[in-house]
Tab-separated table of C-alpha atoms in Angstrom:
chain	number	residue	atom	x	y	z
A	25	VAL	CA	0.000	0.000	0.000
A	26	THR	CA	1.311	3.450	-0.892
A	27	HIS	CA	0.137	6.865	0.276
A	28	GLY	CA	0.568	10.223	-1.431
A	29	SER	CA	-0.779	13.748	-1.484
A	30	ASP	CA	-3.227	12.652	-4.199
A	31	ARG	CA	-4.074	9.608	-6.313
A	32	LEU	CA	-1.374	10.231	-8.945
A	33	ALA	CA	1.314	10.734	-6.294
A	34	ALA	CA	0.356	7.436	-4.630
A	35	ILE	CA	0.432	5.672	-8.012
A	36	ALA	CA	3.903	7.082	-8.727
A	37	LEU	CA	5.123	5.645	-5.431
A	38	MET	CA	3.512	2.291	-6.284
A	39	ARG	CA	5.398	2.186	-9.602
A	40	THR	CA	8.667	2.524	-7.724
A	41	ALA	CA	7.594	-0.035	-5.129
A	42	LEU	CA	6.717	-2.611	-7.813
A	43	ASP	CA	9.879	-1.908	-9.839
A	44	THR	CA	12.149	-2.422	-6.818
A	45	TYR	CA	10.260	-5.355	-5.275
A	46	VAL	CA	12.421	-8.441	-5.786
A	47	ILE	CA	10.665	-11.833	-5.946
A	48	ASP	CA	12.739	-14.916	-6.746
A	49	GLY	CA	11.550	-18.438	-7.529
A	50	LEU	CA	7.801	-17.807	-7.515
A	51	ALA	CA	5.294	-16.911	-10.204
A	52	HIS	CA	3.700	-13.512	-9.594
A	53	ASN	CA	1.547	-10.849	-11.238
A	54	VAL	CA	3.824	-7.839	-10.735
A	55	ASN	CA	3.862	-7.283	-14.513
A	56	PHE	CA	0.074	-6.910	-14.597
A	57	LEU	CA	0.007	-4.657	-11.544
A	58	ARG	CA	2.781	-2.539	-13.056
A	59	GLU	CA	0.877	-2.163	-16.326
A	60	MET	CA	-2.205	-1.028	-14.428
A	61	MET	CA	-0.143	1.790	-12.880
A	62	ASP	CA	0.218	3.231	-16.413
A	63	HIS	CA	-3.230	2.367	-17.752
A	64	PRO	CA	-5.250	5.515	-18.639
A	65	ARG	CA	-8.490	4.152	-17.233
A	66	PHE	CA	-6.895	3.178	-13.938
A	67	LEU	CA	-5.176	6.553	-13.705
A	68	SER	CA	-8.519	8.289	-14.203
A	69	GLY	CA	-10.145	6.236	-11.451
A	70	GLN	CA	-12.887	5.020	-13.829
A	71	ILE	CA	-12.664	1.363	-12.823
A	72	ASP	CA	-15.121	-1.447	-12.162
A	73	THR	CA	-15.163	-5.247	-11.978
A	74	LYS	CA	-15.222	-5.580	-15.791
A	75	LEU	CA	-12.065	-3.535	-16.362
A	76	ILE	CA	-9.882	-6.500	-17.356
A	77	GLU	CA	-12.510	-8.016	-19.661
A	78	VAL	CA	-13.225	-4.692	-21.366
A	79	GLU	CA	-9.645	-3.426	-21.672
A	80	PHE	CA	-7.837	-6.698	-22.414
A	81	GLY	CA	-10.511	-8.772	-24.182
A	82	LEU	CA	-11.636	-12.336	-23.585
A	83	ASN	CA	-8.058	-13.653	-23.419
A	84	GLY	CA	-7.260	-11.298	-20.559
A	85	TYR	CA	-3.867	-9.758	-19.907
A	86	THR	CA	-1.198	-11.290	-22.157
A	87	GLY	CA	1.932	-9.400	-21.137
A	88	TYR	CA	3.543	-5.984	-21.034
A	89	LYS	CA	4.105	-4.316	-24.419
A	90	LEU	CA	6.999	-1.868	-24.658
A	91	ASN	CA	6.557	1.321	-26.646
A	92	GLU	CA	9.435	2.734	-28.729
A	93	SER	CA	10.740	5.032	-25.984
A	94	GLN	CA	10.656	2.223	-23.402
A	95	GLU	CA	12.568	-0.066	-25.786
A	96	LYS	CA	15.337	2.535	-26.037
A	97	ASP	CA	15.405	2.950	-22.261
A	98	LEU	CA	15.694	-0.813	-21.778
A	99	LEU	CA	18.439	-1.082	-24.409
A	100	SER	CA	20.269	1.752	-22.656
A	101	ILE	CA	19.981	-0.018	-19.310
A	102	ALA	CA	21.334	-3.233	-20.831
A	103	GLY	CA	24.149	-1.240	-22.417
A	104	ALA	CA	25.009	0.343	-19.076
A	105	VAL	CA	25.011	-2.988	-17.241
A	106	HIS	CA	27.214	-4.671	-19.844
A	107	TRP	CA	29.528	-1.659	-19.948
A	108	LYS	CA	29.992	-2.220	-16.200
A	109	PHE	CA	30.719	-5.913	-16.822
A	110	SER	CA	33.306	-4.896	-19.435
A	111	GLU	CA	34.897	-2.461	-16.997
A	112	ALA	CA	35.352	-5.291	-14.483
A	113	ASN	CA	36.810	-7.587	-17.166
A	114	TYR	CA	39.322	-4.989	-18.317
A	115	SER	CA	40.274	-4.325	-14.701
A	116	LEU	CA	40.940	-8.026	-14.062
A	117	GLY	CA	43.039	-8.264	-17.207
A	118	LYS	CA	44.879	-5.061	-16.305
A	119	ALA	CA	44.179	-3.769	-19.815
A	120	LYS	CA	43.268	-0.221	-20.730
A	121	MET	CA	39.543	0.162	-21.281
A	122	PRO	CA	38.535	1.854	-24.554
A	123	SER	CA	36.843	5.240	-24.367
A	124	SER	CA	33.683	3.827	-25.979
A	125	ILE	CA	32.283	0.310	-26.306
A	126	PRO	CA	29.967	-0.638	-29.195
A	127	PHE	CA	27.342	-3.328	-28.655
A	128	VAL	CA	24.981	-5.213	-30.937
A	129	MET	CA	21.752	-6.041	-29.112
A	130	GLU	CA	18.645	-8.081	-29.768
A	131	LEU	CA	15.321	-7.222	-28.151
A	132	SER	CA	11.894	-8.494	-29.200
A	133	GLU	CA	13.396	-10.155	-32.304
A	134	LYS	CA	14.898	-6.860	-33.525
A	135	THR	CA	18.595	-6.012	-33.808
A	136	HIS	CA	19.943	-2.729	-32.456
A	137	GLU	CA	23.424	-1.233	-32.552
A	138	LEU	CA	24.539	1.246	-29.919
A	139	THR	CA	27.669	2.689	-28.342
A	140	VAL	CA	28.252	3.353	-24.648
A	141	THR	CA	30.602	6.195	-23.700
A	142	PRO	CA	31.318	7.218	-20.093
A	143	SER	CA	31.492	10.889	-19.219
A	144	ALA	CA	34.932	12.390	-18.663
A	145	GLU	CA	33.579	13.800	-15.386
A	146	ARG	CA	32.542	10.489	-13.798
A	147	SER	CA	32.081	6.900	-14.949
A	148	SER	CA	28.534	6.649	-13.543
A	149	LEU	CA	27.297	9.088	-16.206
A	150	LEU	CA	26.990	7.178	-19.468
A	151	HIS	CA	26.097	8.465	-22.926
A	152	ILE	CA	24.244	5.958	-25.131
A	153	ALA	CA	24.074	6.543	-28.867
A	154	GLY	CA	21.963	4.354	-31.136
A	155	ALA	CA	23.212	3.686	-34.667
A	156	ASP	CA	19.944	5.106	-36.053
A	157	GLY	CA	20.396	8.438	-34.266
A	158	TRP	CA	18.619	8.125	-30.924
A	159	LYS	CA	20.441	9.125	-27.729
A	160	ARG	CA	20.170	8.642	-24.001
A	161	ALA	CA	22.216	9.799	-21.010
A	162	LEU	CA	22.084	7.618	-17.892
A	163	ASP	CA	23.165	8.940	-14.504
A	164	VAL	CA	23.478	5.634	-12.662
A	165	SER	CA	23.014	5.423	-8.889
A	166	GLU	CA	22.714	1.620	-8.551
A	167	TRP	CA	24.199	-0.878	-11.017
A	168	GLY	CA	22.173	-3.976	-10.060
A	169	ILE	CA	25.372	-5.983	-9.707
A	170	GLY	CA	26.428	-7.545	-6.426
A	171	ALA	CA	24.338	-7.511	-3.252
A	172	SER	CA	21.368	-5.784	-4.905
A	173	SER	CA	19.930	-6.787	-8.273
A	174	VAL	CA	18.140	-3.441	-8.700
A	175	PHE	CA	19.509	-1.026	-11.309
A	176	GLN	CA	18.508	2.634	-10.902
A	177	ALA	CA	19.362	5.683	-12.974
A	178	LEU	CA	18.091	9.045	-14.111
A	179	VAL	CA	17.483	8.881	-17.851
A	180	HIS	CA	17.816	11.963	-20.034
A	181	GLY	CA	16.080	11.397	-23.369
A	182	ASP	CA	13.169	12.400	-25.581
A	183	GLY	CA	13.289	15.882	-24.062
A	184	GLU	CA	12.666	14.817	-20.470
A	185	VAL	CA	14.323	13.406	-17.369
A	186	ARG	CA	12.825	10.336	-15.678
A	187	ASN	CA	13.687	7.530	-13.305
A	188	ALA	CA	14.623	4.185	-14.822
A	189	ILE	CA	14.529	1.070	-12.670
A	190	ALA	CA	15.234	-2.513	-13.706
A	191	GLN	CA	16.256	-5.755	-12.044
A	192	LEU	CA	19.104	-7.898	-13.307
A	193	VAL	CA	17.391	-11.278	-13.053
A	194	GLY	CA	20.178	-13.319	-14.633
A	195	ARG	CA	23.058	-13.418	-17.095
A	196	LYS	CA	23.053	-15.634	-20.164
A	197	LEU	CA	25.864	-16.616	-22.514
A	198	MET	CA	25.245	-13.611	-24.756
A	199	GLY	CA	22.948	-11.271	-22.896
A	200	SER	CA	20.968	-10.697	-19.744
A	201	VAL	CA	17.445	-11.128	-18.440
A	202	LEU	CA	16.159	-7.813	-17.118
A	203	GLN	CA	12.893	-7.194	-15.305
A	204	TYR	CA	11.594	-3.845	-16.500
A	205	ASN	CA	8.187	-2.391	-15.638
A	206	GLY	CA	7.431	-5.686	-13.901
A	207	SER	CA	8.072	-7.914	-16.957
A	208	LYS	CA	11.109	-10.007	-17.828
A	209	PHE	CA	12.906	-9.362	-21.104
A	210	PHE	CA	15.911	-11.127	-22.557
A	211	VAL	CA	18.279	-8.623	-24.132
A	212	GLY	CA	20.928	-10.246	-26.310
A	213	VAL	CA	24.228	-8.402	-26.028
A	214	MET	CA	27.192	-9.068	-28.305
A	215	SER	CA	30.349	-7.347	-29.403
A	216	GLN	CA	30.553	-6.361	-33.057
A	217	GLN	CA	32.906	-9.286	-33.698
A	218	GLN	CA	30.543	-11.758	-32.028
A	219	ALA	CA	27.620	-10.390	-34.054
A	220	ALA	CA	29.591	-10.763	-37.296
A	221	LEU	CA	30.423	-14.395	-36.497
A	222	ALA	CA	26.906	-15.252	-35.251
A	223	GLN	CA	25.616	-15.520	-38.828
A	224	TYR	CA	27.711	-18.668	-39.240
A	225	MET	CA	26.224	-20.399	-36.206
A	226	PRO	CA	23.790	-23.192	-37.141
A	227	GLU	CA	20.245	-22.815	-35.891
A	228	PRO	CA	19.445	-25.194	-33.023
A	229	PRO	CA	16.926	-27.909	-33.896
A	230	VAL	CA	13.345	-27.027	-33.058
A	231	ASN	CA	11.818	-29.444	-30.574
A	232	ASN	CA	8.220	-28.374	-30.160
A	233	LEU	CA	6.769	-30.245	-27.203
A	234	ALA	CA	3.921	-27.820	-26.540
A	235	ASN	CA	1.290	-30.405	-27.518
A	236	CYS	CA	2.955	-33.370	-25.812
A	237	LEU	CA	3.075	-34.947	-22.403
A	238	VAL	CA	6.749	-35.636	-21.704
A	239	SER	CA	8.539	-37.429	-18.928
A	240	PRO	CA	10.000	-34.945	-16.420
A	241	MET	CA	12.614	-37.475	-15.276
A	242	PRO	CA	14.244	-40.792	-16.185
A	243	GLY	CA	12.089	-43.712	-15.116
A	244	VAL	CA	9.572	-46.339	-16.171
A	245	LEU	CA	6.050	-45.689	-17.410
A	246	LEU	CA	4.023	-47.538	-14.809
A	247	SER	CA	0.538	-46.923	-16.201
A	248	LEU	CA	-1.603	-44.909	-18.606
A	249	ALA	CA	-5.028	-43.640	-17.602
A	250	VAL	CA	-6.192	-42.576	-21.082
A	251	ALA	CA	-6.465	-43.886	-24.642
A	252	LYS	CA	-6.311	-42.311	-28.095
A	253	GLY	CA	-9.336	-40.118	-28.747
A	254	ASP	CA	-10.150	-39.527	-25.067
A	255	GLU	CA	-11.192	-36.035	-24.016
A	256	VAL	CA	-9.413	-34.870	-20.878
A	257	VAL	CA	-9.711	-31.831	-18.647
A	258	MET	CA	-6.984	-29.801	-17.041
A	259	GLY	CA	-5.567	-31.569	-13.981
A	260	GLN	CA	-6.852	-35.003	-14.958
A	261	GLU	CA	-4.472	-37.908	-14.318
A	262	LEU	CA	-2.867	-39.144	-17.544
A	263	ALA	CA	0.023	-41.366	-16.546
A	264	ILE	CA	2.235	-42.520	-13.685
A	265	VAL	CA	6.013	-42.584	-14.005
A	266	GLU	CA	8.037	-44.564	-11.479
A	267	ALA	CA	11.480	-43.170	-10.669
A	268	MET	CA	13.729	-44.067	-7.744
A	269	LYS	CA	10.918	-46.180	-6.236
A	270	MET	CA	8.571	-43.193	-6.213
A	271	GLN	CA	5.392	-42.895	-8.275
A	272	ASN	CA	4.872	-39.542	-10.008
A	273	ILE	CA	1.419	-38.694	-11.354
A	274	LEU	CA	1.432	-36.699	-14.588
A	275	ARG	CA	-1.671	-34.604	-15.193
A	276	ALA	CA	-3.205	-32.809	-18.179
A	277	PRO	CA	-1.889	-29.237	-18.491
A	278	CYS	CA	-5.141	-28.126	-20.150
A	279	ASP	CA	-8.416	-29.396	-21.624
A	280	ALA	CA	-7.484	-31.482	-24.673
A	281	ILE	CA	-8.069	-34.570	-26.810
A	282	ILE	CA	-5.517	-37.388	-26.862
A	283	ALA	CA	-4.196	-37.574	-30.442
A	284	GLU	CA	-1.596	-40.328	-30.092
A	285	ILE	CA	-0.183	-42.694	-27.488
A	286	VAL	CA	3.590	-42.908	-27.992
A	287	LYS	CA	4.731	-44.973	-25.002
A	288	GLY	CA	3.147	-47.893	-23.191
A	289	PRO	CA	3.252	-49.274	-19.645
A	290	GLY	CA	6.635	-50.810	-18.879
A	291	ASP	CA	8.558	-48.606	-21.321
A	292	THR	CA	11.772	-47.016	-20.074
A	293	LEU	CA	11.752	-43.210	-20.255
A	294	ALA	CA	14.460	-40.595	-20.504
A	295	VAL	CA	13.974	-36.924	-19.619
A	296	ASP	CA	11.643	-35.241	-22.169
A	297	ASP	CA	10.647	-38.521	-23.827
A	298	ILE	CA	7.182	-38.068	-25.333
A	299	ILE	CA	4.551	-40.229	-23.640
A	300	LEU	CA	1.498	-39.022	-25.557
A	301	GLU	CA	0.423	-36.232	-27.886
A	302	PHE	CA	-2.553	-33.875	-27.720
A	303	GLU	CA	-4.510	-32.520	-30.659
A	304	ALA	CA	-3.285	-29.034	-31.607
A	305	PRO	CA	-5.654	-26.212	-30.582
A	306	ALA	CA	-7.990	-25.108	-33.386
A	307	GLU	CA	-6.177	-21.786	-33.997
A	308	GLU	CA	-2.803	-23.547	-34.139
A	309	ALA	CA	-4.078	-26.205	-36.541
A	310	SER	CA	-5.553	-23.564	-38.878
A	311	ALA	CA	-2.292	-21.583	-38.825
A	312	ALA	CA	-0.349	-24.719	-39.794
A	313	ALA	CA	-2.747	-25.347	-42.663
């Protein structure tokens, strides 16, 4: 709960509270709550019990959508974080750090090129320049590295100054997962050399198991509770896998129809072995056609 001099002041405090609230290991709805803090209807106070149905449709809330300015802010944050990583790497190697570091980034299936340049006055003031002409200046107060995963900075861009807060959720081989405005985004970050060589990397094989029941562990399929053509409901028992003398019940992840039985009782299973297949949802089947 936040309190302010008026409704908008309390909402502004709630944005900061949600952006800095760290939750690890559990599913949560911070992304939805954070979106509501920016939603025009919520800001106006014109809300009722049908708000979600009316504003988000029958499918409900499907995730936070970044606008163009927010994308640039998030890219700038990722650039700042990885500039800090580079600074640490150069320090360990006792090599002189270049005055500017160019990065090639991927966000929402789009490629972006930008350069990070620290101010001559202090290294916490970074100038970000996009290859297509956009610019940001970040005055960083917290880097999100070390004891706290929360990154905080004042962002100068698009003719205004605003707070930018993100959480460094994790580092990947070529990028980082950042929680921004309550939602997690993977930002791919590469050097120019890595980006040039990436085109020669083979695409990993696609293993689409979305419409399959797979074994979560090595074991033996003890029993099947369904047959081909059966209609099942979410949570219904489908199979039992025995592993390390323990019986594990596998249940339907959603309402579905059993399209194919792949394994039978007594079969040995490895991790991710397909036990049975569901019929593809109608919209997916029509898209494939």
